[in-house]
Short mmCIF file of C-alpha atoms (C1' of nucleotides) in Angstrom, two decimals:
data_model
loop_
_atom_site.label_atom_id
_atom_site.label_comp_id
_atom_site.label_asym_id
_atom_site.label_seq_id
_atom_site.Cartn_x
_atom_site.Cartn_y
_atom_site.Cartn_z
CA MET A 1 52.61 173.34 162.95
CA THR A 2 55.77 173.40 164.66
CA GLU A 3 54.62 170.64 167.11
CA GLN A 4 53.01 168.59 164.79
CA ASN A 5 55.17 168.34 161.54
CA HIS A 6 58.50 167.44 163.14
CA LEU A 7 59.22 165.16 159.93
CA LEU A 8 58.53 167.25 157.78
CA GLU A 9 60.61 169.92 159.10
CA GLU A 10 63.39 167.58 159.48
CA VAL A 11 63.07 167.26 155.47
CA LEU A 12 62.79 170.86 154.84
CA GLN A 13 65.46 171.44 157.48
CA GLU A 14 68.16 169.25 156.45
CA ASP A 15 67.53 169.55 152.78
CA LYS A 16 69.73 172.62 152.27
CA SER A 17 69.43 172.36 148.56
CA LEU A 18 65.61 173.42 149.30
CA THR A 19 64.73 176.53 148.44
CA ASP A 20 62.62 179.11 150.54
CA LYS A 21 59.48 178.26 148.06
CA GLN A 22 59.82 174.52 148.31
CA ARG A 23 60.33 174.94 151.91
CA GLN A 24 56.25 176.90 151.45
CA ILE A 25 54.74 174.09 148.58
CA LEU A 26 54.97 171.27 151.35
CA ILE A 27 54.41 173.09 153.60
CA ALA A 28 51.01 174.40 151.64
CA ALA A 29 50.20 171.14 149.64
CA THR A 30 50.65 168.51 153.27
CA GLU A 31 48.44 171.76 155.00
CA MET A 32 45.97 171.45 152.20
CA PHE A 33 46.16 167.40 151.44
CA ALA A 34 45.32 166.48 155.42
CA GLU A 35 42.34 169.13 155.18
CA LYS A 36 40.63 168.27 151.99
CA GLY A 37 42.24 165.78 150.59
CA PHE A 38 44.39 164.85 147.64
CA ALA A 39 42.07 164.56 144.84
CA ALA A 40 40.11 167.15 146.10
CA THR A 41 42.96 169.67 146.48
CA SER A 42 43.93 171.61 143.42
CA THR A 43 47.48 172.67 142.17
CA ASN A 44 45.94 176.29 142.14
CA GLU A 45 45.39 176.30 145.94
CA ILE A 46 48.35 175.02 146.87
CA ALA A 47 49.92 177.47 144.84
CA LYS A 48 47.59 180.75 146.41
CA LYS A 49 48.49 178.81 149.62
CA ALA A 50 52.72 178.97 149.72
CA GLY A 51 52.24 182.42 148.41
CA VAL A 52 53.67 180.75 145.26
CA ALA A 53 53.13 180.96 140.78
CA GLU A 54 51.65 177.70 139.62
CA GLY A 55 54.47 177.51 137.60
CA THR A 56 57.02 177.10 140.22
CA ILE A 57 55.05 173.91 141.70
CA PHE A 58 55.86 172.34 138.04
CA ARG A 59 59.28 173.24 138.00
CA HIS A 60 60.13 170.94 141.29
CA TYR A 61 57.78 168.06 140.64
CA LYS A 62 56.28 166.56 137.10
CA THR A 63 52.77 166.17 139.03
CA LYS A 64 51.19 167.10 141.09
CA LYS A 65 50.69 162.74 142.60
CA GLU A 66 54.66 163.45 142.39
CA LEU A 67 54.51 165.71 144.78
CA LEU A 68 52.50 163.52 147.49
CA LEU A 69 55.05 160.90 147.44
CA SER A 70 57.06 163.56 148.57
CA ILE A 71 55.67 164.54 151.18
CA VAL A 72 54.67 161.03 151.88
CA THR A 73 57.80 158.82 151.41
CA PRO A 74 60.60 160.25 153.62
CA MET A 75 58.02 158.84 156.28
CA MET A 76 57.95 155.69 156.40
CA VAL A 77 61.73 155.14 155.59
CA LYS A 78 62.07 157.45 158.43
CA MET A 79 59.42 154.99 160.60
CA LEU A 80 62.17 152.56 160.00
CA GLY A 81 65.24 153.91 161.94
CA PRO A 82 63.75 154.49 165.45
CA ILE A 83 61.50 151.00 165.22
CA ILE A 84 64.19 149.21 163.61
CA ILE A 85 67.65 150.55 163.98
CA LYS A 86 67.81 151.52 167.90
CA ASP A 87 64.71 150.16 169.62
CA MET A 88 64.78 146.88 168.14
CA ASN A 89 68.37 145.62 168.49
CA LYS A 90 68.06 147.43 172.49
CA VAL A 91 64.96 145.48 173.46
CA LEU A 92 65.83 142.25 171.88
CA ASP A 93 68.74 141.69 174.63
CA LYS A 94 69.11 143.71 176.93
CA GLU A 95 67.35 146.74 178.26
CA TYR A 96 64.02 145.19 178.30
CA GLU A 97 63.75 141.91 180.65
CA HIS A 98 59.74 141.79 180.86
CA PHE A 99 58.10 142.41 177.83
CA GLU A 100 55.71 144.64 179.40
CA ASP A 101 58.65 146.64 180.02
CA PHE A 102 58.88 146.38 176.39
CA LEU A 103 55.56 147.82 175.65
CA ARG A 104 55.36 150.12 177.33
CA ALA A 105 58.47 151.77 175.41
CA MET A 106 56.95 150.72 172.48
CA ILE A 107 54.25 153.22 173.01
CA LYS A 108 55.85 155.89 174.36
CA ASN A 109 58.02 155.59 171.00
CA ARG A 110 55.06 155.35 168.62
CA LYS A 111 53.35 158.00 170.44
CA GLU A 112 56.27 160.28 170.26
CA PHE A 113 56.13 159.84 166.48
CA LEU A 114 52.80 160.08 166.39
CA GLU A 115 52.59 163.47 167.68
CA LYS A 116 54.95 164.62 166.49
CA ASN A 117 53.44 164.03 162.87
CA LEU A 118 50.41 164.08 162.38
CA LYS A 119 49.43 165.77 159.55
CA VAL A 120 51.60 163.38 157.41
CA VAL A 121 50.50 159.96 158.59
CA GLN A 122 46.93 161.67 158.08
CA ILE A 123 47.64 161.93 154.34
CA PHE A 124 48.78 158.83 154.27
CA LEU A 125 46.44 156.74 155.80
CA GLN A 126 43.44 159.00 153.67
CA GLU A 127 45.27 158.47 150.59
CA ILE A 128 46.54 154.52 151.15
CA PRO A 129 43.36 153.10 149.81
CA PHE A 130 43.45 155.02 146.09
CA HIS A 131 47.02 154.44 145.31
CA GLN A 132 49.20 151.51 144.91
CA GLU A 133 52.83 153.10 144.93
CA LEU A 134 51.53 154.06 148.35
CA ARG A 135 50.51 150.20 149.49
CA GLU A 136 53.56 149.35 147.56
CA GLN A 137 56.27 152.23 148.77
CA PHE A 138 55.28 150.21 151.86
CA ILE A 139 54.74 147.35 152.09
CA GLU A 140 58.57 147.49 151.22
CA HIS A 141 59.64 150.51 153.33
CA VAL A 142 57.86 148.96 156.55
CA GLY A 143 56.03 145.82 156.33
CA LYS A 144 58.02 143.06 156.00
CA LYS A 145 61.44 144.58 157.97
CA VAL A 146 58.87 145.78 161.02
CA LEU A 147 57.42 142.61 161.33
CA ASN A 148 60.39 139.96 161.09
CA ARG A 149 61.40 142.38 163.49
CA PHE A 150 58.64 141.93 165.92
CA VAL A 151 58.76 137.99 165.60
CA GLN A 152 61.63 138.06 167.20
CA ILE A 153 61.01 140.00 169.74
CA ILE A 154 57.86 138.49 170.62
CA GLU A 155 59.43 134.77 170.18
CA HIS A 156 62.40 136.40 172.30
CA TYR A 157 59.52 137.13 175.10
CA GLN A 158 57.65 133.56 174.27
CA GLN A 159 60.88 131.65 175.02
CA LYS A 160 61.17 133.26 178.46
CA GLY A 161 57.53 132.34 179.67
CA GLN A 162 56.38 135.62 180.16
CA ILE A 163 53.66 135.50 176.86
CA VAL A 164 51.31 132.88 176.57
CA ASN A 165 51.82 130.53 173.02
CA ILE A 166 50.41 131.31 170.24
CA PRO A 167 51.90 132.29 166.74
CA ALA A 168 53.66 134.97 166.74
CA THR A 169 51.96 137.17 164.12
CA THR A 170 48.24 137.16 165.67
CA ILE A 171 50.39 138.20 169.04
CA ILE A 172 50.96 141.32 167.15
CA ARG A 173 48.11 141.56 165.52
CA LEU A 174 46.55 141.58 169.61
CA THR A 175 48.17 143.95 170.17
CA ALA A 176 49.91 146.48 167.23
CA SER A 177 45.19 146.41 167.48
CA THR A 178 45.14 147.76 170.90
CA ILE A 179 47.91 150.15 170.66
CA MET A 180 45.85 152.05 167.30
CA GLY A 181 42.84 152.02 169.00
CA HIS A 182 44.33 153.63 171.99
CA PHE A 183 45.28 156.75 169.68
CA ALA A 184 42.40 156.47 167.14
CA THR A 185 39.73 157.02 170.02
CA LYS A 186 42.30 159.92 170.81
CA TYR A 187 43.05 161.29 167.28
CA VAL A 188 40.02 160.43 165.08
CA ILE A 189 36.97 160.72 167.82
CA GLY A 190 38.98 163.41 170.25
CA ALA A 191 38.47 161.57 173.38
CA LYS A 192 39.67 163.32 175.99
CA TRP A 193 41.08 162.00 179.07
CA ASN A 194 43.74 160.82 181.63
CA ASP A 195 46.97 159.75 179.20
CA ASP A 196 48.58 157.49 181.29
CA GLU A 197 45.72 156.06 183.06
CA GLU A 198 43.89 154.66 180.32
CA ILE A 199 47.68 153.71 179.14
CA ASN A 200 48.50 151.90 181.92
CA GLN A 201 45.15 150.20 182.01
CA MET A 202 45.76 149.19 178.34
CA ILE A 203 48.92 148.25 179.71
CA THR A 204 47.19 145.72 181.78
CA PHE A 205 44.97 144.19 179.21
CA LEU A 206 47.52 143.64 177.00
CA MET A 207 49.18 141.64 180.22
CA LYS A 208 46.55 139.71 181.42
CA GLY A 209 45.81 138.59 178.34
CA LEU A 210 48.92 137.38 176.50
CA ALA A 211 49.55 136.08 179.87
CA PRO A 212 50.70 131.98 178.93
CA GLU A 213 48.56 129.30 180.41
CA GLU A 214 48.54 128.13 183.74
CA MET O 1 28.38 142.03 143.40
CA THR O 2 25.57 139.96 144.77
CA GLU O 3 27.45 138.41 147.91
CA GLN O 4 28.96 142.05 148.10
CA ASN O 5 26.32 144.78 148.42
CA HIS O 6 22.76 143.14 150.65
CA LEU O 7 22.28 146.17 151.63
CA LEU O 8 21.99 147.99 148.19
CA GLU O 9 20.47 145.33 146.91
CA GLU O 10 17.49 145.46 149.76
CA VAL O 11 17.66 148.82 149.30
CA LEU O 12 17.34 148.81 145.24
CA GLN O 13 14.01 146.18 145.42
CA GLU O 14 12.65 147.48 148.11
CA ASP O 15 12.08 151.03 146.68
CA LYS O 16 9.49 150.05 144.42
CA SER O 17 9.58 153.34 142.63
CA LEU O 18 12.78 152.82 141.75
CA THR O 19 14.03 152.56 138.10
CA ASP O 20 15.63 150.49 136.34
CA LYS O 21 18.33 152.78 135.42
CA GLN O 22 17.80 154.45 138.89
CA ARG O 23 18.99 151.00 139.91
CA GLN O 24 22.37 150.54 138.19
CA ILE O 25 23.05 154.40 138.05
CA LEU O 26 23.59 153.54 142.42
CA ILE O 27 25.13 150.21 141.59
CA ALA O 28 28.15 152.25 139.40
CA ALA O 29 28.34 154.85 141.27
CA THR O 30 28.55 152.06 144.29
CA GLU O 31 31.64 150.20 142.74
CA MET O 32 33.38 153.78 141.15
CA PHE O 33 33.45 155.42 144.60
CA ALA O 34 34.85 152.03 146.47
CA GLU O 35 37.57 151.75 143.70
CA LYS O 36 38.47 155.64 143.04
CA GLY O 37 37.14 157.08 145.64
CA PHE O 38 34.17 159.90 145.48
CA ALA O 39 36.83 163.18 144.35
CA ALA O 40 38.63 161.30 141.78
CA THR O 41 35.52 159.72 139.98
CA SER O 42 33.60 161.82 137.12
CA THR O 43 29.53 161.92 136.75
CA ASN O 44 30.49 161.01 133.21
CA GLU O 45 32.29 157.80 134.19
CA ILE O 46 29.65 157.23 136.52
CA ALA O 47 27.13 157.53 133.58
CA LYS O 48 28.63 156.08 130.91
CA LYS O 49 29.35 152.83 133.16
CA ALA O 50 25.68 152.58 134.06
CA GLY O 51 25.01 152.41 130.70
CA VAL O 52 22.80 155.67 130.93
CA ALA O 53 23.01 159.70 130.27
CA GLU O 54 24.97 162.61 132.49
CA GLY O 55 21.86 164.07 132.77
CA THR O 56 19.76 161.29 134.06
CA ILE O 57 22.31 161.32 136.97
CA PHE O 58 21.47 164.86 138.16
CA ARG O 59 17.53 164.38 138.05
CA HIS O 60 17.34 161.68 140.97
CA TYR O 61 20.40 163.38 142.25
CA LYS O 62 20.86 167.52 142.63
CA THR O 63 23.97 166.77 142.99
CA LYS O 64 27.03 163.69 143.08
CA LYS O 65 27.32 164.25 146.96
CA GLU O 66 23.72 164.32 147.14
CA LEU O 67 24.13 160.50 145.15
CA LEU O 68 27.24 159.94 147.69
CA LEU O 69 24.63 160.83 150.32
CA SER O 70 22.04 158.46 149.16
CA ILE O 71 24.53 155.62 149.23
CA VAL O 72 25.85 155.90 152.31
CA THR O 73 22.97 156.98 154.09
CA PRO O 74 21.29 153.43 154.07
CA MET O 75 24.58 152.07 155.30
CA MET O 76 24.11 153.55 158.63
CA VAL O 77 20.67 153.28 159.66
CA LYS O 78 20.13 150.06 159.22
CA MET O 79 23.59 149.90 161.23
CA LEU O 80 20.72 149.99 164.59
CA GLY O 81 18.73 147.58 163.27
CA PRO O 82 20.26 144.70 163.99
CA ILE O 83 22.61 146.25 166.76
CA ILE O 84 19.98 148.18 168.70
CA ILE O 85 16.61 146.25 168.20
CA LYS O 86 16.83 142.60 168.14
CA ASP O 87 20.12 141.56 170.10
CA MET O 88 20.69 144.40 172.67
CA ASN O 89 16.87 143.01 175.10
CA LYS O 90 17.74 139.54 173.71
CA VAL O 91 21.36 140.08 174.99
CA LEU O 92 20.39 142.03 178.41
CA ASP O 93 18.06 139.82 180.33
CA LYS O 94 17.91 136.50 178.34
CA GLU O 95 19.56 135.38 175.65
CA TYR O 96 23.66 135.94 176.89
CA GLU O 97 24.28 134.09 180.19
CA HIS O 98 28.16 135.23 179.80
CA PHE O 99 29.79 137.49 178.67
CA GLU O 100 31.70 135.79 176.43
CA ASP O 101 29.07 134.47 174.65
CA PHE O 102 27.04 136.86 174.23
CA LEU O 103 31.18 138.29 172.59
CA ARG O 104 31.09 135.46 169.89
CA ALA O 105 27.29 135.80 169.00
CA MET O 106 28.46 140.42 168.80
CA ILE O 107 30.92 139.32 166.57
CA LYS O 108 29.42 136.39 164.31
CA ASN O 109 26.56 139.89 163.45
CA ARG O 110 28.86 142.10 162.58
CA LYS O 111 31.73 139.23 160.28
CA GLU O 112 27.78 138.68 158.47
CA PHE O 113 26.63 143.14 158.20
CA LEU O 114 30.78 143.31 156.70
CA GLU O 115 30.31 141.07 154.36
CA LYS O 116 27.33 141.74 152.58
CA ASN O 117 28.36 145.66 152.66
CA LEU O 118 32.21 145.41 151.92
CA LYS O 119 32.47 148.18 149.56
CA VAL O 120 29.80 150.22 151.02
CA VAL O 121 31.45 150.58 154.52
CA GLN O 122 34.50 150.51 152.04
CA ILE O 123 33.46 154.34 150.52
CA PHE O 124 31.76 155.18 153.60
CA LEU O 125 35.61 154.51 155.79
CA GLN O 126 37.07 156.54 152.90
CA GLU O 127 35.12 159.14 152.66
CA ILE O 128 34.36 160.06 155.94
CA PRO O 129 37.67 162.49 157.25
CA PHE O 130 36.49 164.77 154.08
CA HIS O 131 32.20 165.23 154.73
CA GLN O 132 31.07 166.67 158.14
CA GLU O 133 27.82 165.19 157.21
CA LEU O 134 29.06 162.15 156.48
CA ARG O 135 30.20 162.49 160.08
CA GLU O 136 27.26 163.77 162.16
CA GLN O 137 25.09 161.81 160.25
CA PHE O 138 27.38 158.62 162.26
CA ILE O 139 27.50 160.63 165.33
CA GLU O 140 23.15 160.90 164.91
CA HIS O 141 23.05 157.42 163.74
CA VAL O 142 25.15 155.48 165.62
CA GLY O 143 27.62 156.50 167.82
CA LYS O 144 24.85 157.66 170.71
CA LYS O 145 22.59 155.52 170.45
CA VAL O 146 24.69 152.36 170.00
CA LEU O 147 27.08 153.21 172.88
CA ASN O 148 25.31 154.16 175.58
CA ARG O 149 23.51 150.45 174.61
CA PHE O 150 26.84 149.02 175.20
CA VAL O 151 27.61 150.89 178.57
CA GLN O 152 24.23 149.15 179.73
CA ILE O 153 25.61 145.77 179.09
CA ILE O 154 28.44 145.78 180.15
CA GLU O 155 27.81 147.23 183.31
CA HIS O 156 24.97 144.82 182.81
CA TYR O 157 28.43 141.71 182.86
CA GLN O 158 30.60 143.96 185.62
CA GLN O 159 27.26 144.14 188.13
CA LYS O 160 27.71 139.61 187.56
CA GLY O 161 31.16 139.44 188.29
CA GLN O 162 32.03 138.21 184.72
CA ILE O 163 34.08 141.15 184.03
CA VAL O 164 36.67 143.98 185.28
CA ASN O 165 35.42 146.93 187.26
CA ILE O 166 37.13 149.27 184.99
CA PRO O 167 34.82 152.13 182.76
CA ALA O 168 33.12 150.90 180.88
CA THR O 169 33.73 153.49 177.33
CA THR O 170 37.07 151.51 178.39
CA ILE O 171 36.47 147.98 178.07
CA ILE O 172 34.16 149.16 175.69
CA ARG O 173 37.27 150.45 173.07
CA LEU O 174 39.70 147.04 174.57
CA THR O 175 37.62 145.12 172.46
CA ALA O 176 35.44 147.21 169.24
CA SER O 177 39.85 147.34 169.17
CA THR O 178 40.29 144.03 169.32
CA ILE O 179 37.28 142.97 167.07
CA MET O 180 38.11 145.32 164.65
CA GLY O 181 41.62 144.54 164.04
CA HIS O 182 40.99 141.60 163.18
CA PHE O 183 38.56 142.62 160.74
CA ALA O 184 41.06 144.99 158.80
CA THR O 185 43.69 142.79 159.01
CA LYS O 186 41.11 140.57 157.11
CA TYR O 187 40.26 142.30 154.49
CA VAL O 188 42.65 144.92 154.51
CA ILE O 189 45.66 143.32 154.55
CA GLY O 190 43.78 140.47 152.90
CA ALA O 191 45.69 137.78 155.63
CA LYS O 192 44.63 134.53 154.73
CA TRP O 193 43.54 132.37 158.51
CA ASN O 194 41.60 129.54 159.03
CA ASP O 195 38.91 132.40 160.51
CA ASP O 196 37.48 130.24 163.29
CA GLU O 197 40.85 129.89 165.08
CA GLU O 198 41.81 133.26 164.64
CA ILE O 199 38.35 134.21 166.37
CA ASN O 200 38.94 131.41 168.93
CA GLN O 201 42.07 133.63 169.54
CA MET O 202 40.86 136.31 170.01
CA ILE O 203 38.28 135.96 172.23
CA THR O 204 39.76 133.83 174.86
CA PHE O 205 42.42 136.97 174.79
CA LEU O 206 39.64 139.16 175.63
CA MET O 207 38.78 137.16 178.11
CA LYS O 208 41.95 136.66 179.82
CA GLY O 209 42.38 140.10 179.40
CA LEU O 210 39.51 141.42 180.80
CA ALA O 211 38.83 139.28 183.98
CA PRO O 212 37.73 140.75 187.16
CA GLU O 213 41.12 140.56 189.32
CA GLU O 214 41.20 137.53 192.03
"C1'" DA Y 1 80.85 192.64 135.89
"C1'" DA Y 2 80.12 189.10 133.30
"C1'" DT Y 3 78.63 184.55 132.51
"C1'" DG Y 4 75.47 180.88 133.06
"C1'" DA Y 5 72.37 177.57 135.35
"C1'" DA Y 6 68.94 177.50 138.41
"C1'" DA Y 7 64.79 179.51 140.19
"C1'" DG Y 8 60.61 181.46 139.71
"C1'" DT Y 9 56.79 183.47 136.53
"C1'" DG Y 10 51.64 183.24 134.06
"C1'" DA Y 11 49.09 183.93 130.89
"C1'" DG Y 12 47.56 180.01 128.09
"C1'" DT Y 13 46.43 175.13 126.36
"C1'" DA Y 14 43.09 171.59 126.13
"C1'" DA Y 15 40.82 168.45 129.23
"C1'" DT Y 16 37.64 167.35 131.94
"C1'" DC Y 17 34.51 169.28 135.60
"C1'" DA Y 18 29.98 168.85 137.43
"C1'" DC Y 19 25.80 170.26 136.55
"C1'" DT Y 20 21.74 172.97 132.95
"C1'" DC Y 21 18.23 172.64 129.55
"C1'" DA Y 22 15.02 172.41 126.00
"C1'" DC Y 23 13.47 168.54 123.89
"C1'" DT Y 24 11.86 163.17 123.58
"C1'" DA Y 25 10.22 158.64 125.50
"C1'" DT Y 26 7.30 156.74 128.43
"C1'" DT Y 27 4.04 155.06 131.33
"C1'" DA Y 28 -0.61 154.57 133.81
"C1'" DA Y 29 -5.03 157.23 135.05
"C1'" DA Y 30 -9.46 159.20 132.93
"C1'" DT Z 1 -7.43 157.14 123.18
"C1'" DT Z 2 -6.10 161.51 125.24
"C1'" DT Z 3 -2.95 163.85 128.35
"C1'" DA Z 4 -0.18 165.09 132.24
"C1'" DA Z 5 3.51 163.53 134.43
"C1'" DT Z 6 6.96 161.67 135.52
"C1'" DA Z 7 12.23 158.81 133.47
"C1'" DG Z 8 15.38 159.78 130.35
"C1'" DT Z 9 18.91 162.61 126.84
"C1'" DG Z 10 22.73 164.73 125.09
"C1'" DA Z 11 24.50 168.49 123.29
"C1'" DG Z 12 25.68 172.70 125.63
"C1'" DT Z 13 27.76 175.67 129.67
"C1'" DG Z 14 30.99 178.03 132.33
"C1'" DA Z 15 34.05 176.77 135.69
"C1'" DT Z 16 38.19 174.35 137.30
"C1'" DT Z 17 41.39 170.98 136.09
"C1'" DA Z 18 46.89 169.67 135.64
"C1'" DC Z 19 50.25 170.81 133.15
"C1'" DT Z 20 53.28 173.89 129.19
"C1'" DC Z 21 56.87 177.24 127.74
"C1'" DA Z 22 59.13 181.25 126.59
"C1'" DC Z 23 60.06 184.57 129.57
"C1'" DT Z 24 62.90 187.19 133.11
"C1'" DT Z 25 65.08 187.00 138.37
"C1'" DT Z 26 68.24 185.40 141.08
"C1'" DC Z 27 72.24 183.31 142.10
"C1'" DA Z 28 77.12 182.17 142.82
"C1'" DT Z 29 81.31 180.55 139.93
"C1'" DT Z 30 84.84 183.32 137.70
#
DNA sequence: AATGAAAGTGAGTAATCACTCACTATTAAA
DNA sequence: TTTAATAGTGAGTGATTACTCACTTTCATT
């Protein structure tokens, strides 16, 4: 728990208005939703696991779905912070002269986020096919803003002549697929490998694949 | 239906022992499972949509889960056919002299499979986190056999000096991530693009990224 | 110590769940 | 045409579902 749900813990501790029982409910729900899925988890089970009466859940959350959203929404909001506000501005003009350095920093950044929020990310990925609210929230909070920023960054490195001149969205897709494939292999399939080495090979592959035409 | 569920239709038509009502049940269940998920779909709903009494479902499938498996299992078995039996032997020695041609053929082949079985693939991806049987079936039927074959193919092209000399599994991961990312963008996010052009850019990217060191 | 608001409770609710079973309808072989 | 097997039915099962509500406990403020 401690190492896998930083974001949840942050929400739990930051919000001093939460009671202990409320925290327990959120912890229990997160674990059950991740394990069995939203639809297959009953409020009864959550209450038992949290050591709480079933009524207590509904005192704080009008519906079971509201409980789900209260777990997943903060994740999407907080995803913006590290990407947009901090990293991006650093990246765009100053810190990373080479696209490769940007790539490395980005991969490290996302890796840390993932490792600190495994279960909530898992719930998000599992439930997004079934809940339109989740899809809409994601597009609104993350999708457009982040995509636009990325386009800017890619075009920046294209102008510097460091990467090939194809549409920025294509480059983003190719890069994101490769990185997400790396994480999927690691966390879904559970591959055991030398992480640094695999990341290096991934970056080499990306840099070669996206190198400018000669 | 006709264009999206070839595999299902094949199973339905090939198996002459199936009655019309059984076919209706499988069609209705496939659509509901894809739309709402397994856990959130009731047998009552399936029966109504199929125009059948609820008891009829349980005459043929002992449990609701057995119904799910009867839809998803044939998909995994059939996935092997085109990859292993036909393409692979062709590919290994004769038909595709260049890795690029193999890639092209593979992408085309998987694209056709996907387009013909969209809903069943969707159900499979949605439910695999929650059902151990599905995971075990997948590893048994698809995982090991296909992976081994792919390793052979990659090493074949490595020996010919056409692709870089890093572990075959890494190459497979990088390639598969790129291709799956392409399909995910198309079918999940619903991107509208020039398909042939995007595939060409993807192949160029892969060939450059996997080119041998000089 | 008194007070009011918020937190917590758990028995209770109607609805829905997957599944059963005694029965009827259909079919194909004898 | 009889017969036996299979397909199909739908009312009925107890269990479980998300959620409610009248009530009690906790706690900060006066």
